[in-house]
Amino acid sequence: MARLIAFDVMSGDLGIEAAIAAIKIALAENPQMQIIAVGDEKRLQAQLAGHDRVQIRHAEAVVSMAENPKQAVRRRNTSLYKTIELVADGHANVAVSAGNTGALMITAKVLLKMRPPYRRPAIAGQIPCVGCTDSFTMLDLGANVDRSPEMLVDFARMGSEFARVVKGSDSPRIALLNVGTENIKGGQDLLAAHQLLGETDLNYTGFIEANSLFDPATAAADLPQVVVCDGFVGNVFLKTIEGLSKMIKSMFGNAYQSTAYSRLAGLVSLPVLNGLRKTMDSRRYNGASFLGLRGLVVKAHGNSDSVGLACALAFAMRQIDDQQSLIG
């Protein structure tokens, strides 16, 4: 079965060259993948000639990272708009973009519409954890920087649906990210959401602190499968993990290069170090789903290189099968 991905190749910090390289990597690794590359037709034709699993759609404009999302959605000639439009019109199964998150959210909401009873989309990502065989789902990772108790309850329902369908969890455990686990801690919105969630039929386990999500002493059975927060907190959390991962990898590299003895130890430990480097490579976890929409949209990190974008394309292909029952 072919998986047809509409890919906004013009957005993202590294531009079209990284996107074209990502297409070549992704097609080589995924024989069933087909891509509609949306962007500068001349440049795409020049570099993707001979790839029979790539279609090209011209878009003459680009949404910048600094552009106002409400203004961006009015420009129908941008690569971001045309990418979402391909999904809305049924010409592609999923849209992928590394562009302006706010513009992507509003455009997707306008073109694809929301699934009742949800009011706003949320970005859900898979976060690897210690002691788990897989990962936990976290949302919102940046689509909504404001919050209300009702919005957080919506996010919990979206995350629970996602975990049931994609992860195969019958009754996924859900927790609210907070500064403490006690019922008196946190802002008024969090406390109100905590009360509302306790009155739902969801498997809500209460508050959780961020350090518990990565503590080896925490039993896997005690970890939530869905962690809920607002988009501001979620985005800061995600970027902190990415920055910390890069710092630790750099520290390992420097430590093994400091003396002749450490360089020798590095050679002996090379298989272990390579495995650790791969596990800690944040590019491998690139790609997050917009939940709550009537179509599939995947957000890649804005600073993604070709490897990261290729991973986001592979993630998007998996979502076509995994989320089909959610979008109807």
mmCIF file with all atom_site columns, C-alpha atoms in Angstrom, residues 148-313:
data_model
loop_
_atom_site.group_PDB
_atom_site.id
_atom_site.type_symbol
_atom_site.label_atom_id
_atom_site.label_alt_id
_atom_site.label_comp_id
_atom_site.label_asym_id
_atom_site.label_entity_id
_atom_site.label_seq_id
_atom_site.pdbx_PDB_ins_code
_atom_site.Cartn_x
_atom_site.Cartn_y
_atom_site.Cartn_z
_atom_site.occupancy
_atom_site.B_iso_or_equiv
_atom_site.pdbx_formal_charge
_atom_site.auth_seq_id
_atom_site.auth_comp_id
_atom_site.auth_asym_id
_atom_site.auth_atom_id
_atom_site.pdbx_PDB_model_num
ATOM 1   C CA . SER A 1 148 ? -7.669  26.560 30.369 1.00 0.00 ? 148 SER A CA 1
ATOM 2   C CA . PRO A 1 149 ? -8.830  23.626 32.498 1.00 0.00 ? 149 PRO A CA 1
ATOM 3   C CA . GLU A 1 150 ? -11.195 22.510 29.734 1.00 0.00 ? 150 GLU A CA 1
ATOM 4   C CA . MET A 1 151 ? -8.412  22.623 27.153 1.00 0.00 ? 151 MET A CA 1
ATOM 5   C CA . LEU A 1 152 ? -6.190  20.421 29.311 1.00 0.00 ? 152 LEU A CA 1
ATOM 6   C CA . VAL A 1 153 ? -9.039  17.917 29.662 1.00 0.00 ? 153 VAL A CA 1
ATOM 7   C CA . ASP A 1 154 ? -9.401  17.914 25.860 1.00 0.00 ? 154 ASP A CA 1
ATOM 8   C CA . PHE A 1 155 ? -5.672  17.214 25.549 1.00 0.00 ? 155 PHE A CA 1
ATOM 9   C CA . ALA A 1 156 ? -6.014  14.312 27.972 1.00 0.00 ? 156 ALA A CA 1
ATOM 10  C CA . ARG A 1 157 ? -8.843  12.819 25.893 1.00 0.00 ? 157 ARG A CA 1
ATOM 11  C CA . MET A 1 158 ? -6.865  13.250 22.670 1.00 0.00 ? 158 MET A CA 1
ATOM 12  C CA . GLY A 1 159 ? -3.818  11.641 24.225 1.00 0.00 ? 159 GLY A CA 1
ATOM 13  C CA . SER A 1 160 ? -5.870  8.763  25.600 1.00 0.00 ? 160 SER A CA 1
ATOM 14  C CA . GLU A 1 161 ? -7.402  8.120  22.159 1.00 0.00 ? 161 GLU A CA 1
ATOM 15  C CA . PHE A 1 162 ? -3.978  8.246  20.554 1.00 0.00 ? 162 PHE A CA 1
ATOM 16  C CA . ALA A 1 163 ? -2.442  5.841  23.078 1.00 0.00 ? 163 ALA A CA 1
ATOM 17  C CA . ARG A 1 164 ? -5.316  3.376  22.694 1.00 0.00 ? 164 ARG A CA 1
ATOM 18  C CA . VAL A 1 165 ? -5.171  3.349  18.902 1.00 0.00 ? 165 VAL A CA 1
ATOM 19  C CA . VAL A 1 166 ? -1.449  3.770  18.238 1.00 0.00 ? 166 VAL A CA 1
ATOM 20  C CA . LYS A 1 167 ? 0.066   2.153  21.335 1.00 0.00 ? 167 LYS A CA 1
ATOM 21  C CA . GLY A 1 168 ? -2.592  -0.504 21.858 1.00 0.00 ? 168 GLY A CA 1
ATOM 22  C CA . SER A 1 169 ? -3.230  0.507  25.481 1.00 0.00 ? 169 SER A CA 1
ATOM 23  C CA . ASP A 1 170 ? -6.704  -0.458 26.697 1.00 0.00 ? 170 ASP A CA 1
ATOM 24  C CA . SER A 1 171 ? -6.796  2.111  29.486 1.00 0.00 ? 171 SER A CA 1
ATOM 25  C CA . PRO A 1 172 ? -3.764  4.408  29.192 1.00 0.00 ? 172 PRO A CA 1
ATOM 26  C CA . ARG A 1 173 ? -2.582  6.065  32.378 1.00 0.00 ? 173 ARG A CA 1
ATOM 27  C CA . ILE A 1 174 ? -2.739  9.853  32.158 1.00 0.00 ? 174 ILE A CA 1
ATOM 28  C CA . ALA A 1 175 ? -0.930  12.421 34.315 1.00 0.00 ? 175 ALA A CA 1
ATOM 29  C CA . LEU A 1 176 ? -0.765  16.211 34.471 1.00 0.00 ? 176 LEU A CA 1
ATOM 30  C CA . LEU A 1 177 ? 2.723   17.723 34.487 1.00 0.00 ? 177 LEU A CA 1
ATOM 31  C CA . ASN A 1 178 ? 3.123   19.909 37.561 1.00 0.00 ? 178 ASN A CA 1
ATOM 32  C CA . VAL A 1 179 ? 5.698   21.342 39.983 1.00 0.00 ? 179 VAL A CA 1
ATOM 33  C CA . GLY A 1 180 ? 4.716   18.744 42.587 1.00 0.00 ? 180 GLY A CA 1
ATOM 34  C CA . THR A 1 181 ? 2.497   15.742 43.082 1.00 0.00 ? 181 THR A CA 1
ATOM 35  C CA . GLU A 1 182 ? 0.489   17.138 45.983 1.00 0.00 ? 182 GLU A CA 1
ATOM 36  C CA . ASN A 1 183 ? -3.087  18.170 45.236 1.00 0.00 ? 183 ASN A CA 1
ATOM 37  C CA . ILE A 1 184 ? -2.527  21.693 46.584 1.00 0.00 ? 184 ILE A CA 1
ATOM 38  C CA . LYS A 1 185 ? 0.369   22.581 44.238 1.00 0.00 ? 185 LYS A CA 1
ATOM 39  C CA . GLY A 1 186 ? 0.160   24.329 40.877 1.00 0.00 ? 186 GLY A CA 1
ATOM 40  C CA . GLY A 1 187 ? -1.777  27.229 39.379 1.00 0.00 ? 187 GLY A CA 1
ATOM 41  C CA . GLN A 1 188 ? -5.545  27.568 39.496 1.00 0.00 ? 188 GLN A CA 1
ATOM 42  C CA . ASP A 1 189 ? -5.951  26.229 35.944 1.00 0.00 ? 189 ASP A CA 1
ATOM 43  C CA . LEU A 1 190 ? -3.986  23.088 36.790 1.00 0.00 ? 190 LEU A CA 1
ATOM 44  C CA . LEU A 1 191 ? -5.895  22.521 40.008 1.00 0.00 ? 191 LEU A CA 1
ATOM 45  C CA . ALA A 1 192 ? -9.210  22.952 38.195 1.00 0.00 ? 192 ALA A CA 1
ATOM 46  C CA . ALA A 1 193 ? -8.104  20.576 35.410 1.00 0.00 ? 193 ALA A CA 1
ATOM 47  C CA . HIS A 1 194 ? -7.017  18.069 38.060 1.00 0.00 ? 194 HIS A CA 1
ATOM 48  C CA . GLN A 1 195 ? -10.499 18.122 39.556 1.00 0.00 ? 195 GLN A CA 1
ATOM 49  C CA . LEU A 1 196 ? -12.235 17.856 36.179 1.00 0.00 ? 196 LEU A CA 1
ATOM 50  C CA . LEU A 1 197 ? -10.055 14.943 35.090 1.00 0.00 ? 197 LEU A CA 1
ATOM 51  C CA . GLY A 1 198 ? -10.858 13.116 38.292 1.00 0.00 ? 198 GLY A CA 1
ATOM 52  C CA . GLU A 1 199 ? -14.537 13.280 37.327 1.00 0.00 ? 199 GLU A CA 1
ATOM 53  C CA . THR A 1 200 ? -14.036 11.776 33.847 1.00 0.00 ? 200 THR A CA 1
ATOM 54  C CA . ASP A 1 201 ? -13.924 8.135  32.773 1.00 0.00 ? 201 ASP A CA 1
ATOM 55  C CA . LEU A 1 202 ? -10.240 8.503  31.830 1.00 0.00 ? 202 LEU A CA 1
ATOM 56  C CA . ASN A 1 203 ? -7.562  6.568  33.701 1.00 0.00 ? 203 ASN A CA 1
ATOM 57  C CA . TYR A 1 204 ? -6.237  9.718  35.354 1.00 0.00 ? 204 TYR A CA 1
ATOM 58  C CA . THR A 1 205 ? -3.487  9.112  37.925 1.00 0.00 ? 205 THR A CA 1
ATOM 59  C CA . GLY A 1 206 ? -2.885  12.699 39.113 1.00 0.00 ? 206 GLY A CA 1
ATOM 60  C CA . PHE A 1 207 ? 0.057   15.083 38.977 1.00 0.00 ? 207 PHE A CA 1
ATOM 61  C CA . ILE A 1 208 ? 3.594   14.091 38.009 1.00 0.00 ? 208 ILE A CA 1
ATOM 62  C CA . GLU A 1 209 ? 6.912   15.946 38.185 1.00 0.00 ? 209 GLU A CA 1
ATOM 63  C CA . ALA A 1 210 ? 9.233   16.103 35.193 1.00 0.00 ? 210 ALA A CA 1
ATOM 64  C CA . ASN A 1 211 ? 12.135  14.360 36.956 1.00 0.00 ? 211 ASN A CA 1
ATOM 65  C CA . SER A 1 212 ? 9.984   11.259 37.578 1.00 0.00 ? 212 SER A CA 1
ATOM 66  C CA . LEU A 1 213 ? 9.661   10.724 33.828 1.00 0.00 ? 213 LEU A CA 1
ATOM 67  C CA . PHE A 1 214 ? 13.402  10.009 33.523 1.00 0.00 ? 214 PHE A CA 1
ATOM 68  C CA . ASP A 1 215 ? 14.185  8.510  36.926 1.00 0.00 ? 215 ASP A CA 1
ATOM 69  C CA . PRO A 1 216 ? 15.478  4.910  36.608 1.00 0.00 ? 216 PRO A CA 1
ATOM 70  C CA . ALA A 1 217 ? 14.125  4.239  40.112 1.00 0.00 ? 217 ALA A CA 1
ATOM 71  C CA . THR A 1 218 ? 10.579  4.827  38.887 1.00 0.00 ? 218 THR A CA 1
ATOM 72  C CA . ALA A 1 219 ? 9.011   1.535  37.890 1.00 0.00 ? 219 ALA A CA 1
ATOM 73  C CA . ALA A 1 220 ? 7.776   1.391  34.312 1.00 0.00 ? 220 ALA A CA 1
ATOM 74  C CA . ALA A 1 221 ? 4.406   0.262  35.630 1.00 0.00 ? 221 ALA A CA 1
ATOM 75  C CA . ASP A 1 222 ? 4.102   3.549  37.546 1.00 0.00 ? 222 ASP A CA 1
ATOM 76  C CA . LEU A 1 223 ? 4.889   5.828  34.633 1.00 0.00 ? 223 LEU A CA 1
ATOM 77  C CA . PRO A 1 224 ? 1.993   7.430  32.760 1.00 0.00 ? 224 PRO A CA 1
ATOM 78  C CA . GLN A 1 225 ? 1.494   6.584  29.117 1.00 0.00 ? 225 GLN A CA 1
ATOM 79  C CA . VAL A 1 226 ? 0.172   10.083 28.444 1.00 0.00 ? 226 VAL A CA 1
ATOM 80  C CA . VAL A 1 227 ? 1.547   13.296 29.983 1.00 0.00 ? 227 VAL A CA 1
ATOM 81  C CA . VAL A 1 228 ? -0.535  16.451 29.603 1.00 0.00 ? 228 VAL A CA 1
ATOM 82  C CA . CYS A 1 229 ? 0.617   20.080 29.754 1.00 0.00 ? 229 CYS A CA 1
ATOM 83  C CA . ASP A 1 230 ? 0.070   23.339 27.911 1.00 0.00 ? 230 ASP A CA 1
ATOM 84  C CA . GLY A 1 231 ? 2.050   24.153 24.785 1.00 0.00 ? 231 GLY A CA 1
ATOM 85  C CA . PHE A 1 232 ? 4.386   26.625 26.450 1.00 0.00 ? 232 PHE A CA 1
ATOM 86  C CA . VAL A 1 233 ? 5.522   24.161 29.113 1.00 0.00 ? 233 VAL A CA 1
ATOM 87  C CA . GLY A 1 234 ? 5.625   21.278 26.627 1.00 0.00 ? 234 GLY A CA 1
ATOM 88  C CA . ASN A 1 235 ? 7.762   23.148 24.121 1.00 0.00 ? 235 ASN A CA 1
ATOM 89  C CA . VAL A 1 236 ? 10.238  24.278 26.784 1.00 0.00 ? 236 VAL A CA 1
ATOM 90  C CA . PHE A 1 237 ? 10.365  20.695 28.111 1.00 0.00 ? 237 PHE A CA 1
ATOM 91  C CA . LEU A 1 238 ? 11.067  19.278 24.642 1.00 0.00 ? 238 LEU A CA 1
ATOM 92  C CA . LYS A 1 239 ? 13.762  21.796 23.756 1.00 0.00 ? 239 LYS A CA 1
ATOM 93  C CA . THR A 1 240 ? 15.437  21.308 27.131 1.00 0.00 ? 240 THR A CA 1
ATOM 94  C CA . ILE A 1 241 ? 15.664  17.561 26.477 1.00 0.00 ? 241 ILE A CA 1
ATOM 95  C CA . GLU A 1 242 ? 17.149  18.171 23.036 1.00 0.00 ? 242 GLU A CA 1
ATOM 96  C CA . GLY A 1 243 ? 19.719  20.638 24.352 1.00 0.00 ? 243 GLY A CA 1
ATOM 97  C CA . LEU A 1 244 ? 20.650  18.366 27.260 1.00 0.00 ? 244 LEU A CA 1
ATOM 98  C CA . SER A 1 245 ? 21.093  15.417 24.905 1.00 0.00 ? 245 SER A CA 1
ATOM 99  C CA . LYS A 1 246 ? 23.520  17.410 22.754 1.00 0.00 ? 246 LYS A CA 1
ATOM 100 C CA . MET A 1 247 ? 25.425  18.603 25.824 1.00 0.00 ? 247 MET A CA 1
ATOM 101 C CA . ILE A 1 248 ? 25.846  15.065 27.206 1.00 0.00 ? 248 ILE A CA 1
ATOM 102 C CA . LYS A 1 249 ? 27.049  13.750 23.837 1.00 0.00 ? 249 LYS A CA 1
ATOM 103 C CA . SER A 1 250 ? 29.563  16.605 23.660 1.00 0.00 ? 250 SER A CA 1
ATOM 104 C CA . MET A 1 251 ? 30.760  15.914 27.205 1.00 0.00 ? 251 MET A CA 1
ATOM 105 C CA . PHE A 1 252 ? 31.320  12.251 26.373 1.00 0.00 ? 252 PHE A CA 1
ATOM 106 C CA . GLY A 1 253 ? 33.266  13.192 23.270 1.00 0.00 ? 253 GLY A CA 1
ATOM 107 C CA . ASN A 1 254 ? 35.463  15.667 25.130 1.00 0.00 ? 254 ASN A CA 1
ATOM 108 C CA . ALA A 1 255 ? 36.104  13.244 27.994 1.00 0.00 ? 255 ALA A CA 1
ATOM 109 C CA . TYR A 1 256 ? 37.308  10.489 25.652 1.00 0.00 ? 256 TYR A CA 1
ATOM 110 C CA . GLN A 1 257 ? 39.617  12.904 23.799 1.00 0.00 ? 257 GLN A CA 1
ATOM 111 C CA . SER A 1 258 ? 41.254  14.501 26.850 1.00 0.00 ? 258 SER A CA 1
ATOM 112 C CA . THR A 1 259 ? 44.281  12.139 27.213 1.00 0.00 ? 259 THR A CA 1
ATOM 113 C CA . ALA A 1 260 ? 45.960  9.306  25.338 1.00 0.00 ? 260 ALA A CA 1
ATOM 114 C CA . TYR A 1 261 ? 44.601  6.847  27.910 1.00 0.00 ? 261 TYR A CA 1
ATOM 115 C CA . SER A 1 262 ? 41.035  8.145  27.511 1.00 0.00 ? 262 SER A CA 1
ATOM 116 C CA . ARG A 1 263 ? 41.332  7.916  23.718 1.00 0.00 ? 263 ARG A CA 1
ATOM 117 C CA . LEU A 1 264 ? 42.380  4.270  24.089 1.00 0.00 ? 264 LEU A CA 1
ATOM 118 C CA . ALA A 1 265 ? 39.487  3.668  26.467 1.00 0.00 ? 265 ALA A CA 1
ATOM 119 C CA . GLY A 1 266 ? 37.227  5.295  23.881 1.00 0.00 ? 266 GLY A CA 1
ATOM 120 C CA . LEU A 1 267 ? 38.349  2.848  21.211 1.00 0.00 ? 267 LEU A CA 1
ATOM 121 C CA . VAL A 1 268 ? 37.613  -0.103 23.517 1.00 0.00 ? 268 VAL A CA 1
ATOM 122 C CA . SER A 1 269 ? 34.214  1.362  24.389 1.00 0.00 ? 269 SER A CA 1
ATOM 123 C CA . LEU A 1 270 ? 33.350  2.361  20.815 1.00 0.00 ? 270 LEU A CA 1
ATOM 124 C CA . PRO A 1 271 ? 30.483  -0.139 20.270 1.00 0.00 ? 271 PRO A CA 1
ATOM 125 C CA . VAL A 1 272 ? 28.811  0.985  23.493 1.00 0.00 ? 272 VAL A CA 1
ATOM 126 C CA . LEU A 1 273 ? 29.393  4.661  22.724 1.00 0.00 ? 273 LEU A CA 1
ATOM 127 C CA . ASN A 1 274 ? 27.956  4.320  19.235 1.00 0.00 ? 274 ASN A CA 1
ATOM 128 C CA . GLY A 1 275 ? 24.838  2.686  20.655 1.00 0.00 ? 275 GLY A CA 1
ATOM 129 C CA . LEU A 1 276 ? 24.478  5.438  23.234 1.00 0.00 ? 276 LEU A CA 1
ATOM 130 C CA . ARG A 1 277 ? 25.021  8.135  20.631 1.00 0.00 ? 277 ARG A CA 1
ATOM 131 C CA . LYS A 1 278 ? 22.264  6.668  18.484 1.00 0.00 ? 278 LYS A CA 1
ATOM 132 C CA . THR A 1 279 ? 19.870  6.411  21.437 1.00 0.00 ? 279 THR A CA 1
ATOM 133 C CA . MET A 1 280 ? 20.508  10.018 22.436 1.00 0.00 ? 280 MET A CA 1
ATOM 134 C CA . ASP A 1 281 ? 20.232  11.431 18.912 1.00 0.00 ? 281 ASP A CA 1
ATOM 135 C CA . SER A 1 282 ? 17.140  13.658 19.092 1.00 0.00 ? 282 SER A CA 1
ATOM 136 C CA . ARG A 1 283 ? 16.854  13.597 15.302 1.00 0.00 ? 283 ARG A CA 1
ATOM 137 C CA . ARG A 1 284 ? 15.663  9.973  15.507 1.00 0.00 ? 284 ARG A CA 1
ATOM 138 C CA . TYR A 1 285 ? 12.568  11.120 17.420 1.00 0.00 ? 285 TYR A CA 1
ATOM 139 C CA . ASN A 1 286 ? 11.674  13.915 14.995 1.00 0.00 ? 286 ASN A CA 1
ATOM 140 C CA . GLY A 1 287 ? 8.024   14.277 14.079 1.00 0.00 ? 287 GLY A CA 1
ATOM 141 C CA . ALA A 1 288 ? 4.963   15.020 16.204 1.00 0.00 ? 288 ALA A CA 1
ATOM 142 C CA . SER A 1 289 ? 1.271   14.660 15.352 1.00 0.00 ? 289 SER A CA 1
ATOM 143 C CA . PHE A 1 290 ? -1.385  17.351 15.441 1.00 0.00 ? 290 PHE A CA 1
ATOM 144 C CA . LEU A 1 291 ? -4.285  15.660 17.219 1.00 0.00 ? 291 LEU A CA 1
ATOM 145 C CA . GLY A 1 292 ? -7.963  16.593 17.067 1.00 0.00 ? 292 GLY A CA 1
ATOM 146 C CA . LEU A 1 293 ? -8.095  17.327 13.332 1.00 0.00 ? 293 LEU A CA 1
ATOM 147 C CA . ARG A 1 294 ? -10.028 15.609 10.541 1.00 0.00 ? 294 ARG A CA 1
ATOM 148 C CA . GLY A 1 295 ? -6.766  14.926 8.743  1.00 0.00 ? 295 GLY A CA 1
ATOM 149 C CA . LEU A 1 296 ? -3.162  14.021 9.460  1.00 0.00 ? 296 LEU A CA 1
ATOM 150 C CA . VAL A 1 297 ? -0.518  16.692 9.985  1.00 0.00 ? 297 VAL A CA 1
ATOM 151 C CA . VAL A 1 298 ? 3.026   16.081 11.260 1.00 0.00 ? 298 VAL A CA 1
ATOM 152 C CA . LYS A 1 299 ? 5.232   18.846 12.618 1.00 0.00 ? 299 LYS A CA 1
ATOM 153 C CA . ALA A 1 300 ? 9.004   18.465 12.262 1.00 0.00 ? 300 ALA A CA 1
ATOM 154 C CA . HIS A 1 301 ? 11.433  20.534 14.313 1.00 0.00 ? 301 HIS A CA 1
ATOM 155 C CA . GLY A 1 302 ? 12.193  23.883 12.723 1.00 0.00 ? 302 GLY A CA 1
ATOM 156 C CA . ASN A 1 303 ? 15.954  23.305 12.852 1.00 0.00 ? 303 ASN A CA 1
ATOM 157 C CA . SER A 1 304 ? 15.788  19.777 11.413 1.00 0.00 ? 304 SER A CA 1
ATOM 158 C CA . ASP A 1 305 ? 18.627  18.680 9.162  1.00 0.00 ? 305 ASP A CA 1
ATOM 159 C CA . SER A 1 306 ? 18.236  16.088 6.402  1.00 0.00 ? 306 SER A CA 1
ATOM 160 C CA . VAL A 1 307 ? 18.439  13.146 8.824  1.00 0.00 ? 307 VAL A CA 1
ATOM 161 C CA . GLY A 1 308 ? 15.852  14.672 11.148 1.00 0.00 ? 308 GLY A CA 1
ATOM 162 C CA . LEU A 1 309 ? 13.486  15.462 8.283  1.00 0.00 ? 309 LEU A CA 1
ATOM 163 C CA . ALA A 1 310 ? 13.859  11.939 6.884  1.00 0.00 ? 310 ALA A CA 1
ATOM 164 C CA . CYS A 1 311 ? 12.883  10.582 10.312 1.00 0.00 ? 311 CYS A CA 1
ATOM 165 C CA . ALA A 1 312 ? 9.862   12.899 10.356 1.00 0.00 ? 312 ALA A CA 1
ATOM 166 C CA . LEU A 1 313 ? 8.803   11.570 6.937  1.00 0.00 ? 313 LEU A CA 1
#
